[in-house]
PDB file of C-alpha atoms in Angstrom:
ATOM      1  CA  MET A   1      18.628 -96.445  69.886  1.00 64.00           C
ATOM      2  CA  PHE A   2      22.319 -97.281  71.187  1.00 64.00           C
ATOM      3  CA  ILE A   3      25.610 -96.259  69.691  1.00 69.00           C
ATOM      4  CA  THR A   4      28.144 -99.303  69.574  1.00 73.00           C
ATOM      5  CA  GLY A   5      31.723 -99.500  68.524  1.00 69.00           C
ATOM      6  CA  ALA A   6      30.682-100.953  65.282  1.00 73.00           C
ATOM      7  CA  ASP A   7      28.863 -97.901  64.273  1.00 73.00           C
ATOM      8  CA  ARG A   8      30.489 -95.315  61.946  1.00 76.00           C
ATOM      9  CA  ALA A   9      29.829 -91.596  62.034  1.00 76.00           C
ATOM     10  CA  ILE A  10      30.225 -89.659  58.730  1.00 78.00           C
ATOM     11  CA  ARG A  11      30.333 -85.896  58.611  1.00 78.00           C
ATOM     12  CA  VAL A  12      29.564 -84.475  55.300  1.00 77.00           C
ATOM     13  CA  GLN A  13      30.189 -80.809  54.520  1.00 77.00           C
ATOM     14  CA  CYS A  14      28.893 -79.305  51.239  1.00 77.00           C
ATOM     15  CA  GLN A  15      30.363 -76.161  49.823  1.00 74.00           C
ATOM     16  CA  TYR A  16      28.611 -74.111  47.027  1.00 70.00           C
ATOM     17  CA  GLN A  17      30.687 -71.514  45.188  1.00 71.00           C
ATOM     18  CA  ALA A  18      28.666 -68.459  44.496  1.00 69.00           C
ATOM     19  CA  ALA A  19      29.699 -66.222  41.535  1.00 71.00           C
ATOM     20  CA  GLU A  20      28.292 -63.176  39.868  1.00 75.00           C
ATOM     21  CA  LYS A  21      27.795 -63.137  36.157  1.00 76.00           C
ATOM     22  CA  HIS A  22      26.424 -60.175  34.144  1.00 79.00           C
ATOM     23  CA  VAL A  23      24.210 -61.133  31.273  1.00 80.00           C
ATOM     24  CA  GLY A  24      22.841 -58.924  28.493  1.00 80.00           C
ATOM     25  CA  ALA A  25      20.870 -58.823  25.350  1.00 83.00           C
ATOM     26  CA  ASN A  26      20.719 -56.455  22.488  1.00 83.00           C
ATOM     27  CA  PHE A  27      17.391 -54.973  21.443  1.00 79.00           C
ATOM     28  CA  GLY A  28      17.115 -52.301  18.803  1.00 81.00           C
ATOM     29  CA  VAL A  29      14.438 -49.536  18.962  1.00 82.00           C
ATOM     30  CA  ASN A  30      13.669 -47.564  15.873  1.00 80.00           C
ATOM     31  CA  ASP A  31      12.633 -43.895  15.852  1.00 80.00           C
ATOM     32  CA  LEU A  32       8.946 -43.026  15.542  1.00 79.00           C
ATOM     33  CA  PRO A  33       8.115 -42.531  11.814  1.00 80.00           C
ATOM     34  CA  TRP A  34       7.514 -38.944  10.813  1.00 75.00           C
ATOM     35  CA  ASN A  35       6.087 -37.214   7.755  1.00 76.00           C
ATOM     36  CA  LYS A  36       7.659 -33.972   6.353  1.00 75.00           C
ATOM     37  CA  HIS A  37       4.917 -31.397   6.001  1.00 69.00           C
ATOM     38  CA  ALA A  38       5.816 -27.851   4.667  1.00 71.00           C
ATOM     39  CA  GLU A  39       3.309 -25.223   4.485  1.00 72.00           C
ATOM     40  CA  PRO A  40       4.327 -22.217   2.275  1.00 76.00           C
ATOM     41  CA  ILE A  41       3.556 -18.626   3.571  1.00 78.00           C
ATOM     42  CA  ALA A  42       2.852 -16.199   0.738  1.00 82.00           C
ATOM     43  CA  MET A  43       4.989 -13.053   0.827  1.00 87.00           C
ATOM     44  CA  PRO A  44       3.106  -9.790   1.414  1.00 91.00           C
ATOM     45  CA  VAL A  45       1.957  -7.782  -1.801  1.00 94.00           C
ATOM     46  CA  CYS A  46       2.615  -4.158  -1.366  1.00 95.00           C
ATOM     47  CA  ARG A  47       1.204  -0.956  -3.058  1.00 95.00           C
ATOM     48  CA  TYR A  48       1.616   2.724  -2.953  1.00 96.00           C
ATOM     49  CA  ASP A  49      -1.429   4.880  -3.252  1.00 96.00           C
ATOM     50  CA  ILE A  50      -2.089   8.637  -3.113  1.00 96.00           C
ATOM     51  CA  LEU A  51      -5.488   9.469  -1.626  1.00 96.00           C
ATOM     52  CA  ALA A  52      -7.525  12.472  -0.957  1.00 94.00           C
ATOM     53  CA  GLU A  53      -7.370  14.091   2.469  1.00 90.00           C
ATOM     54  CA  SER A  54      -6.915  10.992   4.564  1.00 91.00           C
ATOM     55  CA  ALA A  55      -6.177   7.133   4.706  1.00 93.00           C
ATOM     56  CA  ASP A  56      -9.880   6.592   3.790  1.00 93.00           C
ATOM     57  CA  GLY A  57     -10.071   9.044   0.863  1.00 93.00           C
ATOM     58  CA  PRO A  58     -10.560   8.132  -2.770  1.00 95.00           C
ATOM     59  CA  LEU A  59      -7.619   7.321  -4.894  1.00 95.00           C
ATOM     60  CA  LEU A  60      -6.248  10.318  -6.693  1.00 94.00           C
ATOM     61  CA  SER A  61      -4.783  10.612 -10.334  1.00 92.00           C
ATOM     62  CA  SER A  62      -4.531  14.381 -10.380  1.00 93.00           C
ATOM     63  CA  ALA A  63      -4.606  17.174  -7.710  1.00 93.00           C
ATOM     64  CA  SER A  64      -3.905  20.926  -7.547  1.00 92.00           C
ATOM     65  CA  VAL A  65      -0.894  22.418  -5.858  1.00 92.00           C
ATOM     66  CA  GLY A  66      -1.443  22.994  -2.202  1.00 92.00           C
ATOM     67  CA  GLN A  67      -4.220  20.299  -2.023  1.00 94.00           C
ATOM     68  CA  ARG A  68      -3.958  17.986   0.928  1.00 95.00           C
ATOM     69  CA  VAL A  69      -3.351  14.327  -0.027  1.00 96.00           C
ATOM     70  CA  TYR A  70      -2.487  11.070   1.943  1.00 97.00           C
ATOM     71  CA  HIS A  71       0.471   9.010   0.923  1.00 97.00           C
ATOM     72  CA  LYS A  72      -0.373   5.338   1.788  1.00 96.00           C
ATOM     73  CA  TRP A  73       1.736   2.169   1.708  1.00 97.00           C
ATOM     74  CA  THR A  74      -0.115  -1.109   2.200  1.00 96.00           C
ATOM     75  CA  CYS A  75       1.193  -4.627   2.336  1.00 95.00           C
ATOM     76  CA  GLU A  76      -1.331  -7.350   2.147  1.00 94.00           C
ATOM     77  CA  THR A  77      -0.843 -10.992   3.278  1.00 91.00           C
ATOM     78  CA  SER A  78      -2.852 -13.721   4.726  1.00 89.00           C
ATOM     79  CA  THR A  79      -0.431 -14.077   7.788  1.00 87.00           C
ATOM     80  CA  PRO A  80       0.289 -10.382   8.739  1.00 88.00           C
ATOM     81  CA  GLU A  81       1.474 -11.551  12.188  1.00 86.00           C
ATOM     82  CA  PHE A  82       4.705 -12.954  10.670  1.00 87.00           C
ATOM     83  CA  PHE A  83       5.978  -9.956   8.825  1.00 90.00           C
ATOM     84  CA  CYS A  84       7.074  -6.349   9.306  1.00 91.00           C
ATOM     85  CA  MET A  85       7.401  -3.519   6.779  1.00 92.00           C
ATOM     86  CA  ARG A  86       9.557  -0.427   6.553  1.00 94.00           C
ATOM     87  CA  VAL A  87       9.199   2.118   3.757  1.00 95.00           C
ATOM     88  CA  HIS A  88      12.495   3.882   2.756  1.00 95.00           C
ATOM     89  CA  SER A  89      14.439   5.316  -0.069  1.00 94.00           C
ATOM     90  CA  CYS A  90      11.668   7.428  -1.713  1.00 96.00           C
ATOM     91  CA  THR A  91      12.168   9.769  -4.514  1.00 95.00           C
ATOM     92  CA  VAL A  92      10.012  12.019  -6.640  1.00 95.00           C
ATOM     93  CA  GLU A  93      11.027  12.432 -10.328  1.00 94.00           C
ATOM     94  CA  ASP A  94       9.654  14.656 -13.082  1.00 90.00           C
ATOM     95  CA  GLY A  95      10.085  11.996 -15.769  1.00 89.00           C
ATOM     96  CA  HIS A  96      13.030  13.897 -17.502  1.00 90.00           C
ATOM     97  CA  GLY A  97      15.947  13.017 -15.282  1.00 89.00           C
ATOM     98  CA  SER A  98      15.418  15.164 -12.257  1.00 90.00           C
ATOM     99  CA  SER A  99      14.923  13.453  -9.067  1.00 92.00           C
ATOM    100  CA  VAL A 100      14.495  14.563  -5.424  1.00 94.00           C
ATOM    101  CA  SER A 101      14.715  12.311  -2.272  1.00 95.00           C
ATOM    102  CA  ILE A 102      11.929  12.580   0.171  1.00 95.00           C
ATOM    103  CA  LEU A 103      12.687   9.527   2.400  1.00 95.00           C
ATOM    104  CA  ASN A 104      16.260   8.385   3.076  1.00 94.00           C
ATOM    105  CA  GLU A 105      17.512   4.879   3.398  1.00 93.00           C
ATOM    106  CA  ALA A 106      16.550   4.701   7.032  1.00 92.00           C
ATOM    107  CA  GLY A 107      12.937   5.564   6.342  1.00 94.00           C
ATOM    108  CA  CYS A 108      13.180   9.077   7.685  1.00 95.00           C
ATOM    109  CA  ALA A 109      11.828  12.249   6.134  1.00 95.00           C
ATOM    110  CA  VAL A 110      14.450  14.380   4.309  1.00 94.00           C
ATOM    111  CA  ASP A 111      12.305  17.534   4.198  1.00 92.00           C
ATOM    112  CA  ASP A 112       9.177  17.959   6.271  1.00 91.00           C
ATOM    113  CA  VAL A 113       7.747  20.358   3.556  1.00 92.00           C
ATOM    114  CA  LEU A 114       7.623  17.626   1.028  1.00 93.00           C
ATOM    115  CA  LEU A 115       6.749  14.598   3.307  1.00 95.00           C
ATOM    116  CA  ARG A 116       6.900  14.138   7.070  1.00 94.00           C
ATOM    117  CA  ASN A 117       7.975  11.041   9.027  1.00 95.00           C
ATOM    118  CA  LEU A 118       5.610   8.109   8.391  1.00 95.00           C
ATOM    119  CA  ASN A 119       3.084   6.687  10.801  1.00 94.00           C
ATOM    120  CA  TYR A 120       2.960   2.876  10.959  1.00 94.00           C
ATOM    121  CA  THR A 121       0.085   0.535  11.886  1.00 91.00           C
ATOM    122  CA  GLY A 122       0.923  -3.066  11.331  1.00 89.00           C
ATOM    123  CA  LEU A 123       1.554  -3.512   7.630  1.00 93.00           C
ATOM    124  CA  VAL A 124       0.399   0.002   6.662  1.00 95.00           C
ATOM    125  CA  ALA A 125       2.298   3.156   6.687  1.00 95.00           C
ATOM    126  CA  GLY A 126       1.181   6.677   5.733  1.00 95.00           C
ATOM    127  CA  GLN A 127       1.299  10.463   6.133  1.00 96.00           C
ATOM    128  CA  THR A 128      -0.414  13.556   4.847  1.00 96.00           C
ATOM    129  CA  ALA A 129       1.151  16.186   2.609  1.00 95.00           C
ATOM    130  CA  LEU A 130       0.480  19.052   0.446  1.00 95.00           C
ATOM    131  CA  VAL A 131       0.694  18.598  -3.380  1.00 94.00           C
ATOM    132  CA  TYR A 132       3.803  20.278  -4.935  1.00 93.00           C
ATOM    133  CA  LYS A 133       5.079  20.067  -8.513  1.00 91.00           C
ATOM    134  CA  TYR A 134       8.129  20.734 -10.674  1.00 90.00           C
ATOM    135  CA  ALA A 135       8.393  24.088 -12.320  1.00 87.00           C
ATOM    136  CA  ASP A 136       8.475  22.663 -15.902  1.00 87.00           C
ATOM    137  CA  HIS A 137       6.556  19.487 -15.484  1.00 89.00           C
ATOM    138  CA  ASP A 138       3.280  18.511 -14.144  1.00 90.00           C
ATOM    139  CA  THR A 139       3.432  14.761 -13.541  1.00 92.00           C
ATOM    140  CA  LEU A 140       5.124  13.560 -10.375  1.00 94.00           C
ATOM    141  CA  PHE A 141       6.627   9.936 -10.437  1.00 96.00           C
ATOM    142  CA  PHE A 142       6.989   8.597  -6.832  1.00 96.00           C
ATOM    143  CA  GLN A 143       9.191   5.778  -6.194  1.00 96.00           C
ATOM    144  CA  CYS A 144       9.805   3.875  -2.898  1.00 96.00           C
ATOM    145  CA  GLN A 145      11.350   0.655  -1.562  1.00 95.00           C
ATOM    146  CA  VAL A 146       9.511  -1.480   0.975  1.00 95.00           C
ATOM    147  CA  SER A 147      11.604  -3.849   3.092  1.00 93.00           C
ATOM    148  CA  ILE A 148       9.887  -7.015   4.282  1.00 92.00           C
ATOM    149  CA  THR A 149      11.237  -8.578   7.446  1.00 90.00           C
ATOM    150  CA  VAL A 150      10.204 -11.589   9.507  1.00 86.00           C
ATOM    151  CA  ARG A 151       8.883 -10.746  12.975  1.00 80.00           C
ATOM    152  CA  ASP A 152      10.653 -11.957  16.107  1.00 67.00           C
ATOM    153  CA  PRO A 153       9.116 -15.438  16.898  1.00 62.00           C
ATOM    154  CA  ARG A 154       8.995 -14.511  20.574  1.00 64.00           C
ATOM    155  CA  ASP A 155       6.751 -11.469  19.866  1.00 60.00           C
ATOM    156  CA  VAL A 156       4.736 -13.116  17.036  1.00 51.00           C
ATOM    157  CA  ASN A 157       1.474 -12.825  19.056  1.00 52.00           C
ATOM    158  CA  GLU A 158       2.210  -9.114  19.984  1.00 50.00           C
ATOM    159  CA  LEU A 159       1.087  -6.835  17.187  1.00 50.00           C
ATOM    160  CA  ALA A 160       2.732  -3.839  18.971  1.00 49.00           C
ATOM    161  CA  ARG A 161       6.050  -5.485  19.266  1.00 59.00           C
ATOM    162  CA  GLY A 162       8.590  -7.287  17.236  1.00 64.00           C
ATOM    163  CA  CYS A 163       8.553  -4.696  14.371  1.00 82.00           C
ATOM    164  CA  PRO A 164      11.265  -2.033  14.700  1.00 82.00           C
ATOM    165  CA  ARG A 165      10.442   1.279  13.352  1.00 86.00           C
ATOM    166  CA  PRO A 166      12.789   4.074  12.005  1.00 88.00           C
ATOM    167  CA  VAL A 167      14.027   6.254  14.751  1.00 88.00           C
ATOM    168  CA  CYS A 168      14.048   9.709  13.213  1.00 87.00           C
ATOM    169  CA  ASP A 169      15.095  13.185  14.276  1.00 76.00           C
ATOM    170  CA  SER A 170      12.040  15.005  15.577  1.00 63.00           C
ATOM    171  CA  GLY A 171      13.626  18.446  15.411  1.00 48.00           C
ATOM    172  CA  ASN A 172      12.146  21.173  13.577  1.00 40.00           C
ATOM    173  CA  GLU A 173      15.105  22.737  11.796  1.00 39.00           C
ATOM    174  CA  THR A 174      14.383  25.124   8.996  1.00 36.00           C
ATOM    175  CA  PRO A 175      14.745  23.363   5.767  1.00 38.00           C
ATOM    176  CA  VAL A 176      17.199  24.620   3.106  1.00 34.00           C
ATOM    177  CA  GLU A 177      15.582  27.275   0.872  1.00 33.00           C
ATOM    178  CA  VAL A 178      14.683  26.162  -2.506  1.00 31.00           C
ATOM    179  CA  LYS A 179      16.402  27.799  -5.482  1.00 31.00           C
ATOM    180  CA  GLY A 180      14.406  29.375  -8.213  1.00 31.00           C
ATOM    181  CA  ILE A 181      10.886  28.855  -6.845  1.00 32.00           C
ATOM    182  CA  GLN A 182       7.687  30.711  -7.129  1.00 35.00           C
ATOM    183  CA  SER A 183       5.992  31.540  -3.691  1.00 35.00           C
ATOM    184  CA  ARG A 184       2.417  32.010  -3.065  1.00 36.00           C
ATOM    185  CA  THR A 185       0.275  31.943   0.094  1.00 39.00           C
ATOM    186  CA  ASP A 186       0.974  29.535   3.023  1.00 38.00           C
ATOM    187  CA  SER A 187      -1.748  27.312   1.696  1.00 37.00           C
ATOM    188  CA  GLU A 188      -0.148  26.878  -1.626  1.00 36.00           C
ATOM    189  CA  LEU A 189       3.203  25.160  -1.593  1.00 36.00           C
ATOM    190  CA  ALA A 190       5.992  26.623  -3.617  1.00 37.00           C
ATOM    191  CA  VAL A 191       6.633  24.980  -6.998  1.00 40.00           C
ATOM    192  CA  LEU A 192       9.298  22.224  -6.506  1.00 41.00           C
ATOM    193  CA  GLN A 193      12.554  23.067  -8.206  1.00 38.00           C
ATOM    194  CA  VAL A 194      15.509  21.665  -6.177  1.00 37.00           C
ATOM    195  CA  ARG A 195      15.700  20.705  -2.480  1.00 38.00           C
ATOM    196  CA  GLN A 196      18.701  19.626  -0.617  1.00 39.00           C
ATOM    197  CA  PRO A 197      18.582  16.971   2.182  1.00 39.00           C
ATOM    198  CA  ARG A 198      18.643  18.257   5.886  1.00 39.00           C
ATOM    199  CA  GLU A 199      21.951  17.042   7.388  1.00 39.00           C
ATOM    200  CA  SER A 200      20.071  16.607  10.791  1.00 37.00           C
ATOM    201  CA  ASN A 201      18.118  13.722   9.462  1.00 40.00           C
ATOM    202  CA  VAL A 202      20.479  12.351   7.044  1.00 38.00           C
ATOM    203  CA  ASN A 203      23.420  11.954   9.603  1.00 40.00           C
ATOM    204  CA  LYS A 204      21.619  11.295  12.890  1.00 39.00           C
ATOM    205  CA  THR A 205      19.272   8.665  11.606  1.00 38.00           C
ATOM    206  CA  ALA A 206      21.686   6.306  10.093  1.00 39.00           C
ATOM    207  CA  SER A 207      23.154   5.065  13.434  1.00 40.00           C
ATOM    208  CA  HIS A 208      19.723   4.767  14.906  1.00 41.00           C
ATOM    209  CA  SER A 209      18.369   2.655  11.941  1.00 40.00           C
ATOM    210  CA  GLN A 210      21.214   0.106  12.198  1.00 38.00           C
ATOM    211  CA  GLU A 211      20.209  -0.734  15.828  1.00 39.00           C
ATOM    212  CA  SER A 212      16.458  -0.847  15.275  1.00 42.00           C
ATOM    213  CA  THR A 213      16.039  -2.854  12.105  1.00 46.00           C
ATOM    214  CA  LEU A 214      15.945  -6.463  11.247  1.00 53.00           C
ATOM    215  CA  PRO A 215      17.724  -7.884   8.268  1.00 58.00           C
ATOM    216  CA  PRO A 216      15.452  -7.431   5.239  1.00 66.00           C
ATOM    217  CA  PHE A 217      13.952 -10.663   3.957  1.00 75.00           C
ATOM    218  CA  GLU A 218      12.858  -9.010   0.626  1.00 86.00           C
ATOM    219  CA  VAL A 219      12.800  -5.529  -0.733  1.00 90.00           C
ATOM    220  CA  LEU A 220       9.991  -4.454  -2.960  1.00 91.00           C
ATOM    221  CA  ASP A 221       9.707  -1.364  -5.325  1.00 93.00           C
ATOM    222  CA  VAL A 222       6.477   0.355  -5.348  1.00 94.00           C
ATOM    223  CA  THR A 223       5.447   3.431  -7.479  1.00 94.00           C
ATOM    224  CA  ALA A 224       2.642   6.000  -7.739  1.00 94.00           C
ATOM    225  CA  ASN A 225       2.008   8.816 -10.258  1.00 94.00           C
ATOM    226  CA  LEU A 226       0.256  12.187  -9.642  1.00 93.00           C
ATOM    227  CA  LEU A 227      -0.630  14.896 -11.990  1.00 93.00           C
ATOM    228  CA  ALA A 228      -0.181  18.139 -10.213  1.00 90.00           C
ATOM    229  CA  THR A 229      -1.717  21.422 -11.667  1.00 88.00           C
ATOM    230  CA  ASP A 230      -1.579  24.950 -10.519  1.00 81.00           C
ATOM    231  CA  ASN A 231      -3.902  27.914 -11.009  1.00 70.00           C
ATOM    232  CA  PHE A 232      -1.265  30.554 -10.674  1.00 63.00           C
ATOM    233  CA  ASP A 233      -1.495  31.953 -14.179  1.00 58.00           C
ATOM    234  CA  GLN A 234      -5.207  31.793 -14.594  1.00 55.00           C
ATOM    235  CA  PRO A 235      -6.956  35.388 -14.014  1.00 52.00           C
ATOM    236  CA  THR A 236      -9.810  35.533 -11.673  1.00 47.00           C
ATOM    237  CA  GLN A 237     -13.057  36.373 -13.444  1.00 49.00           C
ATOM    238  CA  SER A 238     -15.970  38.341 -11.932  1.00 47.00           C
ATOM    239  CA  PRO A 239     -19.587  37.045 -12.275  1.00 44.00           C
ATOM    240  CA  SER A 240     -20.248  39.667 -14.734  1.00 49.00           C
ATOM    241  CA  GLU A 241     -17.326  38.728 -17.033  1.00 49.00           C
ATOM    242  CA  SER A 242     -18.055  35.001 -16.877  1.00 47.00           C
ATOM    243  CA  PRO A 243     -19.031  33.604 -20.193  1.00 48.00           C
ATOM    244  CA  SER A 244     -22.592  32.649 -20.760  1.00 50.00           C
ATOM    245  CA  LYS A 245     -23.588  29.114 -20.496  1.00 51.00           C
ATOM    246  CA  THR A 246     -25.869  27.414 -22.757  1.00 51.00           C
ATOM    247  CA  LYS A 247     -28.501  25.295 -21.092  1.00 57.00           C
ATOM    248  CA  THR A 248     -28.995  21.906 -22.066  1.00 61.00           C
ATOM    249  CA  ILE A 249     -31.565  19.199 -21.348  1.00 64.00           C
ATOM    250  CA  CYS A 250     -30.534  15.591 -20.986  1.00 64.00           C
ATOM    251  CA  LEU A 251     -33.198  12.902 -21.406  1.00 63.00           C
ATOM    252  CA  PRO A 252     -32.936   9.210 -20.656  1.00 69.00           C
ATOM    253  CA  GLY A 253     -32.870   6.759 -23.513  1.00 69.00           C
ATOM    254  CA  PRO A 254     -36.539   5.430 -23.113  1.00 75.00           C
ATOM    255  CA  ALA A 255     -37.965   8.959 -22.987  1.00 77.00           C
ATOM    256  CA  LEU A 256     -36.070  10.118 -25.938  1.00 78.00           C
ATOM    257  CA  ALA A 257     -37.304   7.121 -27.931  1.00 80.00           C
ATOM    258  CA  GLY A 258     -40.763   7.800 -26.940  1.00 81.00           C
ATOM    259  CA  ILE A 259     -40.638  11.423 -28.124  1.00 87.00           C
ATOM    260  CA  ILE A 260     -39.141  10.269 -31.400  1.00 87.00           C
ATOM    261  CA  PHE A 261     -41.905   7.767 -31.845  1.00 85.00           C
ATOM    262  CA  ILE A 262     -44.690  10.458 -31.271  1.00 89.00           C
ATOM    263  CA  ILE A 263     -42.904  12.840 -33.584  1.00 91.00           C
ATOM    264  CA  ALA A 264     -42.690  10.099 -36.203  1.00 87.00           C
ATOM    265  CA  LEU A 265     -46.484   9.172 -35.717  1.00 87.00           C
ATOM    266  CA  VAL A 266     -47.641  12.740 -36.117  1.00 88.00           C
ATOM    267  CA  SER A 267     -45.631  13.244 -39.205  1.00 88.00           C
ATOM    268  CA  ILE A 268     -47.059  10.033 -40.748  1.00 89.00           C
ATOM    269  CA  SER A 269     -50.612  10.976 -39.835  1.00 87.00           C
ATOM    270  CA  THR A 270     -50.133  14.479 -41.210  1.00 89.00           C
ATOM    271  CA  ILE A 271     -48.835  13.018 -44.661  1.00 89.00           C
ATOM    272  CA  VAL A 272     -51.583  10.423 -44.830  1.00 87.00           C
ATOM    273  CA  ALA A 273     -54.200  13.265 -44.206  1.00 86.00           C
ATOM    274  CA  LEU A 274     -52.719  15.383 -46.886  1.00 86.00           C
ATOM    275  CA  ILE A 275     -52.636  12.612 -49.342  1.00 86.00           C
ATOM    276  CA  HIS A 276     -56.208  11.757 -48.606  1.00 83.00           C
ATOM    277  CA  ARG A 277     -57.318  15.402 -48.916  1.00 82.00           C
ATOM    278  CA  ILE A 278     -55.520  15.623 -52.435  1.00 82.00           C
ATOM    279  CA  LYS A 279     -57.202  12.480 -53.716  1.00 79.00           C
ATOM    280  CA  HIS A 280     -60.561  13.875 -52.456  1.00 76.00           C
ATOM    281  CA  ARG A 281     -60.175  17.086 -54.401  1.00 75.00           C
ATOM    282  CA  ARG A 282     -59.225  15.300 -57.580  1.00 74.00           C
ATOM    283  CA  ARG A 283     -62.475  13.203 -57.483  1.00 72.00           C
ATOM    284  CA  LEU A 284     -64.532  16.343 -57.103  1.00 69.00           C
ATOM    285  CA  TYR A 285     -62.739  17.953 -60.025  1.00 65.00           C
ATOM    286  CA  VAL A 286     -63.364  14.887 -62.234  1.00 65.00           C
ATOM    287  CA  ILE A 287     -67.116  14.880 -61.322  1.00 66.00           C
ATOM    288  CA  ASN A 288     -67.582  18.502 -62.063  1.00 59.00           C
TER     289      ASN A 288
END
């Protein structure tokens, strides 16, 4: 191929303009649907019992002065791992206006002679004590408050943690003397007249309790009654002076009914025999 003077050469240049353009689109996303589900948790039900000797003893309604008893506070719930309890503000009254404090607002013992500091195990608190009474009244009316608090969620699986307990003075100071009491042996407590709180427990435990308690969720009132009797005025009788006792025999119902039936049968047979004999004699008399 030859290039001549009649040929034409054409140079073509193409230019393409590049440009950046941001495009977008709106796309709405809804939240996942949810259902509200609330499961109510029943509050603990608390009671105050006075038992014989120990925490496993039978329930008492009466006792003698000096007898060992066990004061027990129990709170029952289907979810014990969520709650804590604290017993406090306990008083004993005679039912006629006289009242004596045995546990202060912090839950500490006011007088160890009446009641010592409580032992706690979960939602159960208790302590042993010796029975006492007022000089002029036999029935004791005990009243306490039980504060229910919610456990710390971080310690909900730790039964030994999360429930603050009262921090009480462990000293053994001599309690204030009782005014106008009748003293007996060491095994028999003096008759309760008037006791004043010990300043050691009342003052020192207040600051500790503020640091070791949770805000109360609910405060419950619990009561217990005990008839306390004493034998101080009853003379001791020797065996020779003891009154004679009449021996009695107790029979069960079926045996007693059988005996009555036999007696009735014998009585009827005797009467029938007597009537028959009388008729026989009359016949002989008529024949003669």
